[in-house]
Short mmCIF file of C-alpha atoms in Angstrom, two decimals:
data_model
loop_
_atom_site.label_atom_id
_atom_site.label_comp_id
_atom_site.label_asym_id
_atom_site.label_seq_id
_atom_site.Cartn_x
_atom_site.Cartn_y
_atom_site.Cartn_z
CA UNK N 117 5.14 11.53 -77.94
CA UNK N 118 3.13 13.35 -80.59
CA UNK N 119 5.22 15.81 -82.36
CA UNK N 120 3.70 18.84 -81.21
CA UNK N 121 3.68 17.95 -77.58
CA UNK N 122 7.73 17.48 -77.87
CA UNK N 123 8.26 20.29 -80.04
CA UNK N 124 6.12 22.84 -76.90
CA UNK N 125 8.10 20.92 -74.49
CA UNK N 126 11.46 21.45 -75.77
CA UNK N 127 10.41 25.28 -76.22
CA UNK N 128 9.73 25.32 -72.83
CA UNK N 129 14.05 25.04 -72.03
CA UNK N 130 14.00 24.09 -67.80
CA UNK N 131 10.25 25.88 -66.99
CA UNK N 132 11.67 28.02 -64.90
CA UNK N 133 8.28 30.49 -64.55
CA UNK N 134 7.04 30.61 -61.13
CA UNK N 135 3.79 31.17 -62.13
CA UNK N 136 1.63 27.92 -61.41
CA UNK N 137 -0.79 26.86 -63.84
CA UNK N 138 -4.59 26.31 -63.18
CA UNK N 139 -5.32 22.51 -62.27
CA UNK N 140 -6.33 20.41 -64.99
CA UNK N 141 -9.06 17.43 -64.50
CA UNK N 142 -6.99 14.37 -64.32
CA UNK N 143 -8.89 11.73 -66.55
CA UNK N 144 -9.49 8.14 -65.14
CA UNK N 145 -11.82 5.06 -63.85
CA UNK N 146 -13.69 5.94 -60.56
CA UNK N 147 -12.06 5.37 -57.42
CA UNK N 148 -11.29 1.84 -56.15
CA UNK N 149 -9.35 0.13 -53.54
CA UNK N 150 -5.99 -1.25 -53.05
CA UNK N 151 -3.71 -2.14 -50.15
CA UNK N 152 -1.88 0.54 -48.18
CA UNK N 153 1.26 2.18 -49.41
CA UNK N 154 3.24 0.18 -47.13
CA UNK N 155 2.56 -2.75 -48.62
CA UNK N 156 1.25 -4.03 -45.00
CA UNK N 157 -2.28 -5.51 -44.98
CA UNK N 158 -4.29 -4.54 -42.68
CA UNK N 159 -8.26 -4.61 -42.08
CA UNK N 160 -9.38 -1.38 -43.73
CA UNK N 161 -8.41 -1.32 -47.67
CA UNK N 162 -7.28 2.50 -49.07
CA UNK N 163 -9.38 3.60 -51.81
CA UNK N 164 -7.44 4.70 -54.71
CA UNK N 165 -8.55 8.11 -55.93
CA UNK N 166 -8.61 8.85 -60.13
CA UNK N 167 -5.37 10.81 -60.02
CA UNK N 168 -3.40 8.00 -58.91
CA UNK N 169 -4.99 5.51 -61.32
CA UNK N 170 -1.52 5.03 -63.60
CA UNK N 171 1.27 2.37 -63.52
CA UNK N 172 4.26 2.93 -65.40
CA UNK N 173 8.08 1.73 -65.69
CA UNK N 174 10.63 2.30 -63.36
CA UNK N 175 13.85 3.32 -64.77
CA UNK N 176 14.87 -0.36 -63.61
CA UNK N 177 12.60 -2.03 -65.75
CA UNK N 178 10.18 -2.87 -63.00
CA UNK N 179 6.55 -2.16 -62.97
CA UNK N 180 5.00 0.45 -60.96
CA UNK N 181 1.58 1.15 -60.24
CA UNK N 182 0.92 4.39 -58.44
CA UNK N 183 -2.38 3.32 -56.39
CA UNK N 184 0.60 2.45 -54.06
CA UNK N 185 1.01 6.16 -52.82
CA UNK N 186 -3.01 6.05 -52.18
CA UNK N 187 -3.72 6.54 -48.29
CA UNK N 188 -1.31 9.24 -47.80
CA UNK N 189 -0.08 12.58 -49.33
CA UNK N 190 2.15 12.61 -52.74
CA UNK N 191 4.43 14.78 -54.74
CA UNK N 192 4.68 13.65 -58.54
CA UNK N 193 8.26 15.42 -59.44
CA UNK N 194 8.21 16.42 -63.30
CA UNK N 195 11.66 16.44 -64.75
CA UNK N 196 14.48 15.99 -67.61
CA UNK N 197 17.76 14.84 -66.83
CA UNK N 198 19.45 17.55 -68.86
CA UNK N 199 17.44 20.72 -67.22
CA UNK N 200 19.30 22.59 -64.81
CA UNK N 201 16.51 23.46 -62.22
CA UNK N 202 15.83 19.97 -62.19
CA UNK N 203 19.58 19.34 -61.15
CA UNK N 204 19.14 22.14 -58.66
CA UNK N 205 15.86 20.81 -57.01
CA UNK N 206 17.46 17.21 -56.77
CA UNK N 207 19.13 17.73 -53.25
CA UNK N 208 15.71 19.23 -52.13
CA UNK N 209 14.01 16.45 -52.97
CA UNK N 210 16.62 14.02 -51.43
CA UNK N 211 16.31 15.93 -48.40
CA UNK N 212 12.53 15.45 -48.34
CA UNK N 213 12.19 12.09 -49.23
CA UNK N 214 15.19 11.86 -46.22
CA UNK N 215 12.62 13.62 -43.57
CA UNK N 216 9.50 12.81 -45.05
CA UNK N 217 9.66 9.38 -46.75
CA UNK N 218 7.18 7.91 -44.18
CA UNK N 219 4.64 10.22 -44.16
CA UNK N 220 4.89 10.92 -48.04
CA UNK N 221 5.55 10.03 -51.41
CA UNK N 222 7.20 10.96 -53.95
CA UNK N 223 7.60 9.66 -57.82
CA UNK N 224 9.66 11.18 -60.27
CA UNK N 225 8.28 10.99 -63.80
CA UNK N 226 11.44 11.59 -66.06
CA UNK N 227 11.17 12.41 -70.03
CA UNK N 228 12.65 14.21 -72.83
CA UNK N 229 15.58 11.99 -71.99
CA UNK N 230 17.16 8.53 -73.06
CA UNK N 231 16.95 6.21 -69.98
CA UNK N 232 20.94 6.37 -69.49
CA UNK N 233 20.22 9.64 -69.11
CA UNK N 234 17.79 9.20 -66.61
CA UNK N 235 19.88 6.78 -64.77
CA UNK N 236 22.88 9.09 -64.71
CA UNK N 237 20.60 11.80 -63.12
CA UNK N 238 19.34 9.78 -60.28
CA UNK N 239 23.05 8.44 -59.63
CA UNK N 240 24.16 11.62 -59.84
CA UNK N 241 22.03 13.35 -57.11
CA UNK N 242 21.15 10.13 -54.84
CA UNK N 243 18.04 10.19 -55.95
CA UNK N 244 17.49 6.34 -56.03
CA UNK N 245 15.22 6.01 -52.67
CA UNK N 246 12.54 7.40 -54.50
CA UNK N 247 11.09 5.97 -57.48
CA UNK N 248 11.31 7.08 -60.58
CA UNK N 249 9.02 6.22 -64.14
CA UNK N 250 10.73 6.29 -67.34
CA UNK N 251 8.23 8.32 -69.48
CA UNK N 252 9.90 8.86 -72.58
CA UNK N 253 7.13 8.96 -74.34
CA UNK N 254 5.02 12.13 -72.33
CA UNK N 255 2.21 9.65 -71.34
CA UNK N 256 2.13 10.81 -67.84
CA UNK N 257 2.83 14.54 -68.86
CA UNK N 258 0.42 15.12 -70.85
CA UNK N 259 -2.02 12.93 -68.67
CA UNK N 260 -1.54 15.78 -66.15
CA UNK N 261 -1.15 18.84 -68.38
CA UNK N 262 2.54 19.17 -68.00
CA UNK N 263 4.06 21.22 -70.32
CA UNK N 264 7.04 22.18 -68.84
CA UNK N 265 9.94 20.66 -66.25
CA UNK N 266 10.43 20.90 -63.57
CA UNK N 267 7.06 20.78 -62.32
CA UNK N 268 5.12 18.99 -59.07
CA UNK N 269 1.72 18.02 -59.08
CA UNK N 270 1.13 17.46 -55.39
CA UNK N 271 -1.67 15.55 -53.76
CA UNK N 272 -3.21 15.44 -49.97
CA UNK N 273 -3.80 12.60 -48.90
CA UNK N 274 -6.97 11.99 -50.55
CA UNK N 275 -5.88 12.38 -54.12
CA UNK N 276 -7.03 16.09 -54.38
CA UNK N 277 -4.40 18.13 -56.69
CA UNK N 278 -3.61 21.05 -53.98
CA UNK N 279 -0.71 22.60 -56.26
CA UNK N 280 0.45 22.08 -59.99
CA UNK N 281 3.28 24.07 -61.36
CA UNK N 282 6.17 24.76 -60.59
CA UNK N 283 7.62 25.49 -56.58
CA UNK N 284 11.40 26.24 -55.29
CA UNK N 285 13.35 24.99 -52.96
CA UNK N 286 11.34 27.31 -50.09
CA UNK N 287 7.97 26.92 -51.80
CA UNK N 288 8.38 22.98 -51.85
CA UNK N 289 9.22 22.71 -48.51
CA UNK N 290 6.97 25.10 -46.58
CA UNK N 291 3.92 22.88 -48.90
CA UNK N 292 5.08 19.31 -47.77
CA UNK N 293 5.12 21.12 -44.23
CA UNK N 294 1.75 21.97 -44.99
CA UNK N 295 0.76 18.38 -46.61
CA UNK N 296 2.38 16.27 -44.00
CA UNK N 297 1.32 18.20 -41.21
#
């Protein structure tokens, strides 16, 4: 992570403003196709849109690649295991992933952590039947103009970024109402 980009994240402390930021273009290849989130083939491929055109490491060491979530709508949770609205949004998103699981998903992109860290967090708050990346480095944060935790980017099921910034617990669930409806 470039010095700068740590050094505005850190200022940042837990992003607490409610105040959602304008959507940033997501850079990437054109869209493409790959086989349904649920792993199940079937006879019509999903076409994977730009925003989901990452891959990244689990915080098990396994490899990820995010055109898995294409077909269907997505929350991509922004957090740090140390911030304290992150900790306070982790039943919420339990919860959701809970109710919602099959009709949505949801990736956590940790950083501005070590991965013990990371893996203490998830423990923690149950958090392991979601995936998680391990992006120590701000790849994925600054690929989607993150600049502060805890922040969703949230996708229909298309790809389209409906929200980016930060929601609470109300605000996140009345919008995966509205996504998953």
């Amino acid at each position: 992570m470039s010095l700068t980009l740590a050094v505005a994240l850190a200022a940042t402390a837990c992003g607490t403003t409610p105040a959602a930021s304008p959507e940033a273009p997501v850079a990437g290849p054109s869209p493409a196709t790959a086989p349904p989130a649920s792993g199940a083939v079937t006879a019509e491929a999903v076409t994977v849109p730009k925003t989901l055109k990452f891959s990244g490491t689990t915080l098990q060491g396994k490899k990820f690649d995010a055109a898995s979530l294409a077909g269907k709508p997505a929350i991509l949770w922004f957090w740090a295991p140390w911030c304290a609205t992150c900790a306070s949004e982790a039943q919420s998103l339990g919860d959701i992933q809970e109710e919602y699981g099959d009709r949505l998903g949801i990736l956590g992109i940790a950083s501005l952590g070590s991965a013990a860290e990371m893996d203490d967090f998830v423990a923690d708050f149950s958090l392991g039947a979601m995936p998680h990346l391990n992006d120590k480095a701000g790849k994925l944060w600054k690929r989607f103009g993150i600049v502060q935790q805890s922040w969703y980017v949230m996708l229909d099921g298309s790809g389209k970024v409906v929200h980016k910034g930060y929601l609470d617990d109300l605000q996140l669930t009345g919008k995966v109402k509205e996504l998953t409806a």
